[in-house]
XYZ file of C-alpha atoms in Angstrom:
236
model
C 111.281 126.329 71.548
C 113.055 125.629 68.268
C 116.048 124.202 70.165
C 113.725 121.957 72.177
C 112.148 120.638 68.975
C 115.604 119.989 67.490
C 116.779 118.042 70.563
C 113.604 115.954 70.699
C 113.722 115.278 66.950
C 117.371 114.211 67.182
C 116.601 111.956 70.142
C 113.808 110.089 68.393
C 115.880 109.883 65.200
C 118.625 108.114 67.175
C 116.092 105.742 68.725
C 114.541 104.951 65.343
C 117.955 104.422 63.749
C 118.975 102.054 66.534
C 115.781 100.050 66.166
C 116.232 99.761 62.406
C 119.889 98.744 62.775
C 119.553 96.147 65.522
C 116.172 94.755 64.552
C 117.943 92.867 61.765
C 120.171 91.071 64.294
C 117.528 88.866 65.865
C 119.193 85.663 64.755
C 120.571 83.422 67.458
C 119.505 82.955 71.018
C 119.438 85.655 73.657
C 122.658 85.635 75.667
C 122.843 83.892 79.029
C 122.197 86.175 82.008
C 124.911 87.675 84.220
C 127.584 87.879 81.544
C 129.798 90.856 80.798
C 127.699 93.531 79.052
C 127.901 97.120 77.757
C 124.489 98.783 77.510
C 123.196 102.104 76.184
C 119.720 103.193 77.293
C 117.684 106.020 75.745
C 114.381 107.038 77.298
C 111.849 109.864 77.391
C 109.288 110.619 80.063
C 107.803 113.013 82.589
C 109.739 114.683 85.385
C 107.747 115.619 88.503
C 108.845 118.216 91.060
C 108.619 117.033 94.682
C 109.996 120.275 96.107
C 106.818 121.047 98.022
C 106.330 124.538 99.477
C 109.302 126.578 98.193
C 109.273 130.386 98.412
C 108.675 131.366 94.794
C 109.976 134.913 95.187
C 113.369 133.635 96.284
C 113.686 130.445 94.237
C 111.284 130.826 91.319
C 108.410 128.600 90.287
C 108.512 125.633 87.921
C 105.673 123.595 86.499
C 104.779 120.419 88.382
C 105.491 118.145 85.416
C 108.098 118.568 82.672
C 109.402 116.636 79.677
C 112.719 114.804 80.188
C 115.219 112.953 77.987
C 117.665 110.423 79.400
C 120.852 108.744 78.150
C 122.451 106.082 80.344
C 125.540 103.951 79.768
C 125.937 100.832 81.933
C 128.756 98.344 82.138
C 127.901 95.044 83.827
C 130.674 92.871 85.174
C 130.268 89.088 85.185
C 127.788 88.391 87.947
C 125.223 90.802 89.367
C 127.052 94.120 89.706
C 127.951 96.940 87.360
C 128.478 100.694 87.066
C 126.542 103.397 85.234
C 126.728 107.020 84.039
C 123.478 108.883 83.436
C 122.774 112.213 81.672
C 119.318 113.774 81.904
C 117.912 116.881 80.223
C 114.759 118.470 81.670
C 112.752 121.099 79.815
C 110.831 123.661 81.856
C 110.702 127.407 82.434
C 111.651 128.560 85.929
C 109.323 131.521 86.332
C 111.105 134.260 88.245
C 109.861 137.415 89.976
C 113.187 139.147 89.225
C 113.062 138.752 85.438
C 113.562 141.867 83.390
C 114.976 143.288 80.177
C 118.217 141.265 80.365
C 116.270 137.991 80.374
C 114.120 139.107 77.438
C 117.250 139.940 75.417
C 118.848 136.587 76.340
C 115.729 134.694 75.239
C 115.737 136.601 71.950
C 119.299 135.556 71.044
C 119.243 132.098 72.715
C 115.627 130.901 72.478
C 114.827 127.911 74.651
C 118.222 127.741 76.376
C 116.858 128.789 79.776
C 114.358 125.925 79.587
C 117.160 123.362 79.532
C 118.158 121.986 82.955
C 120.765 119.187 82.974
C 121.598 116.631 85.631
C 124.244 113.926 85.763
C 124.947 110.968 88.028
C 127.288 107.989 88.363
C 127.038 104.959 90.598
C 126.489 101.247 90.940
C 123.788 99.024 89.491
C 122.577 95.547 90.472
C 120.803 93.189 88.072
C 118.446 90.283 88.235
C 117.774 88.564 84.898
C 115.485 85.706 84.036
C 114.949 84.766 80.411
C 113.903 87.882 78.536
C 113.166 89.847 81.734
C 115.540 91.962 83.772
C 115.330 94.250 86.809
C 118.137 96.755 87.477
C 118.052 98.830 90.699
C 120.786 101.469 90.990
C 122.146 104.076 93.384
C 124.596 106.923 92.854
C 125.626 110.518 93.386
C 125.420 113.357 90.909
C 124.898 117.016 90.117
C 121.901 119.043 88.988
C 121.267 122.640 87.956
C 118.252 124.916 88.039
C 120.442 127.728 86.758
C 122.220 130.748 88.251
C 120.506 134.082 88.801
C 121.952 137.556 89.348
C 120.100 140.888 89.180
C 121.139 144.451 90.033
C 118.938 147.521 90.306
C 119.222 151.169 91.361
C 122.925 151.428 90.467
C 123.868 148.537 92.703
C 121.735 149.538 95.697
C 119.678 146.360 95.178
C 121.372 143.094 94.269
C 119.927 139.589 94.087
C 121.889 136.355 93.594
C 120.713 132.755 93.519
C 122.727 129.528 93.219
C 120.754 126.362 92.543
C 123.395 123.938 91.256
C 123.872 121.194 93.856
C 125.243 117.715 94.444
C 122.514 115.064 94.547
C 121.684 111.592 95.783
C 120.204 109.479 92.991
C 118.310 106.192 93.072
C 116.301 104.365 90.449
C 115.113 101.121 88.959
C 114.816 99.888 85.389
C 112.617 97.049 84.207
C 113.642 95.554 80.848
C 112.163 93.072 78.390
C 114.398 91.652 75.639
C 112.906 92.148 72.201
C 115.975 90.604 70.567
C 119.621 89.838 71.336
C 120.467 93.524 70.920
C 117.358 95.475 71.973
C 115.279 95.682 75.143
C 112.188 97.719 75.899
C 112.582 99.514 79.247
C 110.485 101.246 81.879
C 112.445 103.432 84.283
C 111.819 105.193 87.585
C 114.341 107.737 88.899
C 114.471 109.719 92.159
C 116.743 112.676 92.882
C 117.394 114.388 96.241
C 119.742 117.392 96.657
C 122.595 116.893 99.127
C 123.275 120.639 99.334
C 121.007 123.605 99.941
C 120.178 126.053 97.186
C 120.982 129.597 98.292
C 119.540 133.019 97.469
C 120.988 136.310 98.719
C 119.405 139.775 98.624
C 121.696 142.735 99.342
C 120.182 146.199 99.830
C 121.763 149.523 100.693
C 119.487 151.624 102.914
C 120.644 154.993 104.245
C 124.211 154.002 103.486
C 123.930 150.718 105.398
C 124.231 147.337 103.687
C 121.505 144.880 104.636
C 121.900 141.273 103.522
C 119.140 138.664 103.643
C 119.851 134.988 102.906
C 117.401 132.167 102.197
C 118.212 128.468 101.752
C 116.219 125.404 100.760
C 117.142 121.729 100.567
C 114.072 120.642 98.592
C 114.588 122.507 95.298
C 115.638 119.812 92.837
C 113.875 116.937 94.587
C 112.323 115.093 91.643
C 110.759 111.871 90.423
C 110.899 110.789 86.775
C 108.906 108.066 85.020
C 110.049 107.180 81.513
C 110.172 104.505 78.835
C 112.532 103.760 75.969
C 114.972 101.231 74.582
C 118.227 99.653 75.732
C 120.921 98.587 73.258
C 123.128 95.670 74.260
C 126.294 96.742 72.469
C 128.782 94.196 73.694
C 128.107 90.826 75.362
């Protein structure tokens, strides 16, 4: 929890510093649309799980809504098209039926770390700008992680493994309003769909015979995020 507070505090400190720095640069007219531009966006919002009915024993259970921070860098070429790179940090506890002493010890030495779930994507972005207003739909591919899980009991006679880091399809749209030449207020919507299946494997030894059970799901990691923040126009 302390780590979460530190990350959130640092995030809002960066946003406040950027506002104080660039708010003084409101002289001059806002640049013409569709020029070359380097942009840094920082936003915070709510991440919603759209996974639906996932077997909680095999893949854990997360809360329906979670806090998320987002950093996105975009480079717009002259004209309508550009590229982007997006880093997102989601904060939630994946409640797990297999948790035990090892997890309690980990949480004691690294409090809050298991609540942190990153995702990353890169892709293309299109823009439509008119005066102070701008709309920026985007599409890309990326990677997300719900963590890795491994448990062993009864001297290895019971072993459970789960892999939930997958490639993803990402799509989103940002609406922006220019507050000055250097700062825009933004509203963002982001959708994420796994392109690979998360996998869980249970291996048991019964009467000397190894029995392996495998479960897969393609919906774990399907998410929708709504957020707001600021965009810095660093170079135009």
